[in-house]
CSV table of C-alpha atoms in Angstrom, one decimal:
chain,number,residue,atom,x,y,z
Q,1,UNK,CA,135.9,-134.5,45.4
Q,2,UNK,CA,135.8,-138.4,45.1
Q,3,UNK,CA,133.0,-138.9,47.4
Q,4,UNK,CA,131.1,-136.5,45.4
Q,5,UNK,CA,132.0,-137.8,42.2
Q,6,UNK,CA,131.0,-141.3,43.7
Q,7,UNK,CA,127.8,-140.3,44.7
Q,8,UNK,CA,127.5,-139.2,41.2
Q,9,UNK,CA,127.8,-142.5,39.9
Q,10,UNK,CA,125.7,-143.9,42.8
Q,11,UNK,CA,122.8,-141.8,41.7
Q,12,UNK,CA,123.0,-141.8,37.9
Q,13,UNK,CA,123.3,-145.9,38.3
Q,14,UNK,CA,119.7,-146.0,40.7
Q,15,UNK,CA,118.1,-143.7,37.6
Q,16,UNK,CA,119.3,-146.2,35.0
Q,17,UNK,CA,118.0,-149.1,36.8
Q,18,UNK,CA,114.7,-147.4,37.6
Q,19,UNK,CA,114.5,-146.5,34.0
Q,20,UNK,CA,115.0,-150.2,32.8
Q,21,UNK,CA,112.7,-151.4,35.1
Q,22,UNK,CA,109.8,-149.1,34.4
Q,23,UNK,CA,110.6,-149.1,30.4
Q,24,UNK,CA,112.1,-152.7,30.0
Q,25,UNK,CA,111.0,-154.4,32.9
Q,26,UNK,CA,111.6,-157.7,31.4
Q,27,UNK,CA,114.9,-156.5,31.8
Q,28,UNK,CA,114.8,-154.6,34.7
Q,29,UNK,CA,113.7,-156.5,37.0
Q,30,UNK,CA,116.4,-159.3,37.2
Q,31,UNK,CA,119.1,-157.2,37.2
Q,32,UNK,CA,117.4,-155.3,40.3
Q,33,UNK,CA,117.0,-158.3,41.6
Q,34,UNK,CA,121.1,-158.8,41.3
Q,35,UNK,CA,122.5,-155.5,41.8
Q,36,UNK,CA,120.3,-155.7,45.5
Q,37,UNK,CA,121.2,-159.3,46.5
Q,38,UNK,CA,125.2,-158.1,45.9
Q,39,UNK,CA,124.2,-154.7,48.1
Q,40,UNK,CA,123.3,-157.8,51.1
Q,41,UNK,CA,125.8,-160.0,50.2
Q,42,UNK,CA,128.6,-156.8,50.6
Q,43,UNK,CA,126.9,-155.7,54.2
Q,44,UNK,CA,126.7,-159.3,55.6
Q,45,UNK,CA,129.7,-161.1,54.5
Q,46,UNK,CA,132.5,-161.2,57.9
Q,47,UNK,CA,135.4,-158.6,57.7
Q,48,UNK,CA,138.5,-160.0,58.1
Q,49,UNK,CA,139.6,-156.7,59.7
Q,50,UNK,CA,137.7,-157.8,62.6
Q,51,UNK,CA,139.0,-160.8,63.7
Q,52,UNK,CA,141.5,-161.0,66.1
Q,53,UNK,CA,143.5,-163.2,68.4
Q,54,UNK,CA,145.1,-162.6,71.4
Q,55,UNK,CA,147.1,-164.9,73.6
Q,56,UNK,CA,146.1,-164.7,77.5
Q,57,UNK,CA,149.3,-164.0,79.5
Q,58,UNK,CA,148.3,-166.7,82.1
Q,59,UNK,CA,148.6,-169.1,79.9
Q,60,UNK,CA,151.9,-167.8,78.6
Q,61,UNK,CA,153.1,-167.9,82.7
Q,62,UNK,CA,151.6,-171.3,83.3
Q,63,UNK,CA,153.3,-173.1,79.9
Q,64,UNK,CA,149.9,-173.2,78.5
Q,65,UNK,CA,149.2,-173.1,74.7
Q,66,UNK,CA,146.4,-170.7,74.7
Q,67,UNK,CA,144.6,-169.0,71.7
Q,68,UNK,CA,141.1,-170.4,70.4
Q,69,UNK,CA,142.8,-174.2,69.8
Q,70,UNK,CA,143.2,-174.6,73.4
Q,71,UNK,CA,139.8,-172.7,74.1
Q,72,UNK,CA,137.7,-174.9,71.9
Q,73,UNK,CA,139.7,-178.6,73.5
Q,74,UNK,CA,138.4,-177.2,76.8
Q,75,UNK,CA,134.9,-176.9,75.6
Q,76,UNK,CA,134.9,-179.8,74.1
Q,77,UNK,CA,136.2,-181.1,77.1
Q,78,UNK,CA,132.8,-179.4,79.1
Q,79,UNK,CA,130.5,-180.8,76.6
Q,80,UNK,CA,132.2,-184.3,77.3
Q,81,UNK,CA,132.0,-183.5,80.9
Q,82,UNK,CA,128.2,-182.7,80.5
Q,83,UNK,CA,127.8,-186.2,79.7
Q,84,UNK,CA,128.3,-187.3,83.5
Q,85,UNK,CA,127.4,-184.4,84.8
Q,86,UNK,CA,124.3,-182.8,83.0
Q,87,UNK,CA,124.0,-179.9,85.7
Q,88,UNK,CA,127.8,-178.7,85.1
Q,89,UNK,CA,127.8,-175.3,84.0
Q,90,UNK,CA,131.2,-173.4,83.2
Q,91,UNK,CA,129.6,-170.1,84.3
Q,92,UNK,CA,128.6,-171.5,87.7
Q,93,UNK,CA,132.0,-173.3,88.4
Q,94,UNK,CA,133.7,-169.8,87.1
Q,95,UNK,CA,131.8,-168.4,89.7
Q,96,UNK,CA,132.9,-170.6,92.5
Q,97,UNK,CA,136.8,-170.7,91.5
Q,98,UNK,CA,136.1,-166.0,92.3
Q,99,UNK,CA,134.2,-167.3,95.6
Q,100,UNK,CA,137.2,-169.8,96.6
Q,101,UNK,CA,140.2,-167.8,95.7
Q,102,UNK,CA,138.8,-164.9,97.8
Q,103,UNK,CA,138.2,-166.5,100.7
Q,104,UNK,CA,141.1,-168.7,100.5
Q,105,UNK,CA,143.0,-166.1,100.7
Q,106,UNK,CA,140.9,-164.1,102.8
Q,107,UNK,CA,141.4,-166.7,105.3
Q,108,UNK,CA,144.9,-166.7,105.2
Q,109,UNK,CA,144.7,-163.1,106.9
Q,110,UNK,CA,143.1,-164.6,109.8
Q,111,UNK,CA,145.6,-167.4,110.6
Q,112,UNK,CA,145.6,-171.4,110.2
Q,113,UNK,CA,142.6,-171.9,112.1
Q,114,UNK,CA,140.3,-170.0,109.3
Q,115,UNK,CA,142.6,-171.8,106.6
Q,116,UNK,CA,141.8,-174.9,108.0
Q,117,UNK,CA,137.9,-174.1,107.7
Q,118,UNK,CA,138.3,-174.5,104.4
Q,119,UNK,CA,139.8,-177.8,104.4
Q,120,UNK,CA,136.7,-179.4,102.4
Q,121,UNK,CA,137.9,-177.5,99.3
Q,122,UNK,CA,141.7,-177.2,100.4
Q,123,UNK,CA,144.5,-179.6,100.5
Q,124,UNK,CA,146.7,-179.4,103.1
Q,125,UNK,CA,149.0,-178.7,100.8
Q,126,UNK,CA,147.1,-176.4,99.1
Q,127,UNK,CA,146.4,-174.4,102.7
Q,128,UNK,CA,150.5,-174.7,103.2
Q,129,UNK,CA,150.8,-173.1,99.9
Q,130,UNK,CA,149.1,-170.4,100.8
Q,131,UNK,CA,149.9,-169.9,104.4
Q,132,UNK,CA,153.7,-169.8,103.7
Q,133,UNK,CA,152.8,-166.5,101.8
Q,134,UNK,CA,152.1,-165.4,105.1
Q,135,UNK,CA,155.3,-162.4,106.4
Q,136,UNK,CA,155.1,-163.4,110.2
Q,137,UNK,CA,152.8,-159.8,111.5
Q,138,UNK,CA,150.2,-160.1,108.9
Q,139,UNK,CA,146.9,-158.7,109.9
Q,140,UNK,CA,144.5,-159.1,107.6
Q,141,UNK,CA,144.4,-160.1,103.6
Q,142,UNK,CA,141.9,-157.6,101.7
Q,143,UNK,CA,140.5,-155.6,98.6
Q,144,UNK,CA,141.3,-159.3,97.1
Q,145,UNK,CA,140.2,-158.4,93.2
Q,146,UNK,CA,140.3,-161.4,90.2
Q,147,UNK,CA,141.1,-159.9,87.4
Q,148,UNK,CA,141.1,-163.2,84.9
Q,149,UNK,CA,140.4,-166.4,85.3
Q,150,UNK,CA,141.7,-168.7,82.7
Q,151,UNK,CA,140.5,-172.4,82.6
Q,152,UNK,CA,144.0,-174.0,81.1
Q,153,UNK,CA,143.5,-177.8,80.7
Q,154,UNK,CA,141.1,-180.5,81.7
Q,155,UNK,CA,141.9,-183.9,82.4
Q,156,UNK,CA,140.8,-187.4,83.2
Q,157,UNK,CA,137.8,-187.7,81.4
Q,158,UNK,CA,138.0,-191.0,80.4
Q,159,UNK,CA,138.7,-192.2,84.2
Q,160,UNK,CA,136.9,-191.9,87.6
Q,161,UNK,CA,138.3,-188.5,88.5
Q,162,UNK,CA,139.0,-185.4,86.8
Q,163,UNK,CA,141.7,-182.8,87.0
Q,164,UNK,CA,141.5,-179.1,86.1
Q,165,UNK,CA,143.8,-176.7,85.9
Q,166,UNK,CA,142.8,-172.9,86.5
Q,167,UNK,CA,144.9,-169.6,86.1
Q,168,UNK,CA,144.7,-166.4,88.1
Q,169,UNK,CA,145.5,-162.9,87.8
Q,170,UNK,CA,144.6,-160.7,90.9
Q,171,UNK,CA,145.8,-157.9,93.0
Q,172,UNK,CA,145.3,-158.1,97.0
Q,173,UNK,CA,146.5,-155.9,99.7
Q,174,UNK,CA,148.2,-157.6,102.8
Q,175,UNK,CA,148.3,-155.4,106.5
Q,176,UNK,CA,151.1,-156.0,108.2
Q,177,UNK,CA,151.5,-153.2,111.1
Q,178,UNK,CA,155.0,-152.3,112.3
Q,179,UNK,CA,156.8,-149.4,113.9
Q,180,UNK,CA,156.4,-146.5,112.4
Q,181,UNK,CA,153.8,-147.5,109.7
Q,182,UNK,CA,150.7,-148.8,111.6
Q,183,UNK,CA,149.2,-150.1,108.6
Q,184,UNK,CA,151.8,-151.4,107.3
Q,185,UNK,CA,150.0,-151.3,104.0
Q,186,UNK,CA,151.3,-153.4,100.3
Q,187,UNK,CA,149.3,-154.3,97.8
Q,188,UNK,CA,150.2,-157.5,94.9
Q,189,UNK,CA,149.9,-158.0,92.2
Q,190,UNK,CA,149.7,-161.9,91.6
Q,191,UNK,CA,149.8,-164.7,88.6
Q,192,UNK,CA,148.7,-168.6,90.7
Q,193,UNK,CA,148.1,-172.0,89.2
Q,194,UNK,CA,145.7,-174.1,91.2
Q,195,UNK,CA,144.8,-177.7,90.2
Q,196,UNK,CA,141.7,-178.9,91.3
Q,197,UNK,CA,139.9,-182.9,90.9
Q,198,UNK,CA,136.3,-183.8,91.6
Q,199,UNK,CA,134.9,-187.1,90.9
Q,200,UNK,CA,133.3,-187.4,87.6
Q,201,UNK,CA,130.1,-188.4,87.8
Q,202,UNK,CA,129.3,-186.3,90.2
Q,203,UNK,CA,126.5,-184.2,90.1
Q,204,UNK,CA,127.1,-180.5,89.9
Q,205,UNK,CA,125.2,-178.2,92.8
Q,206,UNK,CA,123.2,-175.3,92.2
Q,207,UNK,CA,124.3,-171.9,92.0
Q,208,UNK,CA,123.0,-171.2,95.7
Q,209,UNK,CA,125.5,-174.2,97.0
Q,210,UNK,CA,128.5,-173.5,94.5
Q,211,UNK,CA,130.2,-170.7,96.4
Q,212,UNK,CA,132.4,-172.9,98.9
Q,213,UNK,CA,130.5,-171.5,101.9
Q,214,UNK,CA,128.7,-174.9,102.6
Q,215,UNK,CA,130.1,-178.6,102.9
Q,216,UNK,CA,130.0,-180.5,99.7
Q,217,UNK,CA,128.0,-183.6,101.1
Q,218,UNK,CA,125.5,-182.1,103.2
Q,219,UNK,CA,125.3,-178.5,102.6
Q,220,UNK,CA,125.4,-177.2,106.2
Q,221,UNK,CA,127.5,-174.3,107.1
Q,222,UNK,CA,131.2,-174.8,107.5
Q,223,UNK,CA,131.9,-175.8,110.5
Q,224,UNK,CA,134.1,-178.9,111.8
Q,225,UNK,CA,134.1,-180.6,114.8
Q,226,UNK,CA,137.2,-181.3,117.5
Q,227,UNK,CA,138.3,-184.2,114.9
Q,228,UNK,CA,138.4,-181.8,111.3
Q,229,UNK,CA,134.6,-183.5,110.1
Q,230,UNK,CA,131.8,-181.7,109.2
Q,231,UNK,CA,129.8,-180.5,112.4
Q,232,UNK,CA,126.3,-181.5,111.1
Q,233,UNK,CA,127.1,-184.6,108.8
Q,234,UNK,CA,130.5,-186.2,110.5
Q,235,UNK,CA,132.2,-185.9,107.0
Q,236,UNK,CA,135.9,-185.2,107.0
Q,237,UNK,CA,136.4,-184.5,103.4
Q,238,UNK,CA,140.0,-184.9,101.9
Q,239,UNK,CA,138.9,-185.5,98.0
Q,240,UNK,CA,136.9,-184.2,95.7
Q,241,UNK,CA,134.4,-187.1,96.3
Q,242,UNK,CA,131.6,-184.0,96.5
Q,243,UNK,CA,132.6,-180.9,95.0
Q,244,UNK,CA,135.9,-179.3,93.3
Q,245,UNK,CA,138.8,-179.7,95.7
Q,246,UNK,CA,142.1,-177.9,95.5
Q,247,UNK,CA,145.1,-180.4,95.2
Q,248,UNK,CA,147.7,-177.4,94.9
Q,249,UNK,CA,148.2,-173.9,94.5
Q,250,UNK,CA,151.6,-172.5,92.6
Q,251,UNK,CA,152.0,-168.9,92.9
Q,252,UNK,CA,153.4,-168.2,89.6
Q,253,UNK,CA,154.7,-164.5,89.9
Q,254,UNK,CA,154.0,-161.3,92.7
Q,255,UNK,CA,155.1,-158.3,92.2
Q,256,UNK,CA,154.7,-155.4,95.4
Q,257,UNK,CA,152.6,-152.7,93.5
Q,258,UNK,CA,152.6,-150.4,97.0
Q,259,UNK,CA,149.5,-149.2,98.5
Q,260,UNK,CA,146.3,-148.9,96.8
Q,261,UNK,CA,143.6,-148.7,99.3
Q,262,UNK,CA,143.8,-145.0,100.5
Q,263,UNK,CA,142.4,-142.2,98.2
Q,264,UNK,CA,145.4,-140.5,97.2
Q,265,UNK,CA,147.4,-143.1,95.5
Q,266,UNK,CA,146.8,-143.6,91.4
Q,267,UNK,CA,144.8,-147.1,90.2
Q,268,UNK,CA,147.1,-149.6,89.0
């Protein structure tokens, strides 16, 4: 009843304006002109209905502030960065904190000599970190998912070397083959802090060298020689003189979610 009583009004208002404007278009016209600019005005204007903020839970683990403040004083803190760095791109340094993590921890399935591969983008520290996650029988790390990624602070812009903080939330599943189980199959779910430097004014690589497969001076394929250099180069990289490097690695929370791999266990 009201919608058809609105559409009543709706119509009989359109036949009054077209009567004005065809018998008083003097008139008419104007007020067409009006009543159609409101119509756009009504359609276009923002809905505050729509807006909405959320808090990311990563931040709210690592002490972070979150919300859009805290996402618009890290891209302000990019555009600064660009400044030094006119190749940086967040979506290509987003991409090579997902390549990192997985084969950080990837590696960590395979014991300290595959950890230590990584040692041009891993503190020793960083590599300790994760190794002492390690239950002595573990097998092999896999299904290693990032579910967010959450840039929380950025730091150092005004000095030689920068610091930046980054939040994870991912689930992996660690083997770890015992009597009785031969799988020995859990899977995690996991909240980690790493804080990463590179030097300033270095220039940013291209998408093909940003996914922590390569050494950050020459771009060879990892591999190290009997002294921990770079095979092809003789670089032994402890810094971020080159390319992000991993100071440390906090694992905030990890919770045992069971297994998740085989086919008859629900998605968590």
């Amino acid at each position: 009843y009201h919608a058809g009583g609105a559409g009543a009004i709706v119509y009989l208002l359109v036949r009054f304006l077209l009567w004005l404007t065809i018998e008083h278009p003097v008139i008419g016209i104007p007020v067409d002109i009006i009543v159609i600019a409101l119509v756009i005005f009504w359609f276009v204007k923002p809905s505050k209905k729509s807006v909405s903020v959320t808090s990311s839970p990563i931040m709210a683990a690592a002490g972070g502030a979150g919300g859009p403040a805290q996402q618009m004083d890290v891209e302000r803190a990019f555009n600064q960065l660009r400044r030094f760095d006119p190749k940086f791109s967040e979506i290509i340094f987003t991409d090579f904190c997902y390549a990192l993590y997985g084969r950080a921890h990837d590696a960590r399935g395979h014991g300290a000599p595959a950890l230590d591969l990584l040692s041009p983008y891993l503190s020793e520290a960083s590599r300790d970190s994760l190794a002492q996650l390690n239950p002595s029988n573990l097998k092999a790390v896999q299904g290693i998912i990032v579910g967010a990624i959450q840039v929380i602070d950025v730091r150092g812009l005004a000095t030689p070397t920068i610091e930046i903080s980054i939040g994870f939330e991912a689930n992996y599943t660690e083997f770890t083959p015992r009597e009785g189980d031969p799988r020995g199959e859990m899977s995690y779910y996991v909240r980690e802090r790493w804080e990463l430097e590179r030097k300033r004014d270095v220039l940013s690589p291209g998408p093909e060298q940003a996914t922590a497969l390569h050494c950050p001076r020459c771009g060879a394929p990892l591999q190290k020689d009997t002294v921990g250099a770079c095979a092809f180069c003789g670089t032994k990289i402890d810094s971020g003189e080159f390319q992000w490097y991993v100071l440390s690695i906090t694992t905030l929370s990890r919770e045992a979610k069971g297994p998740l791999l085989t086919s008859d266990v629900p998605e968590v």
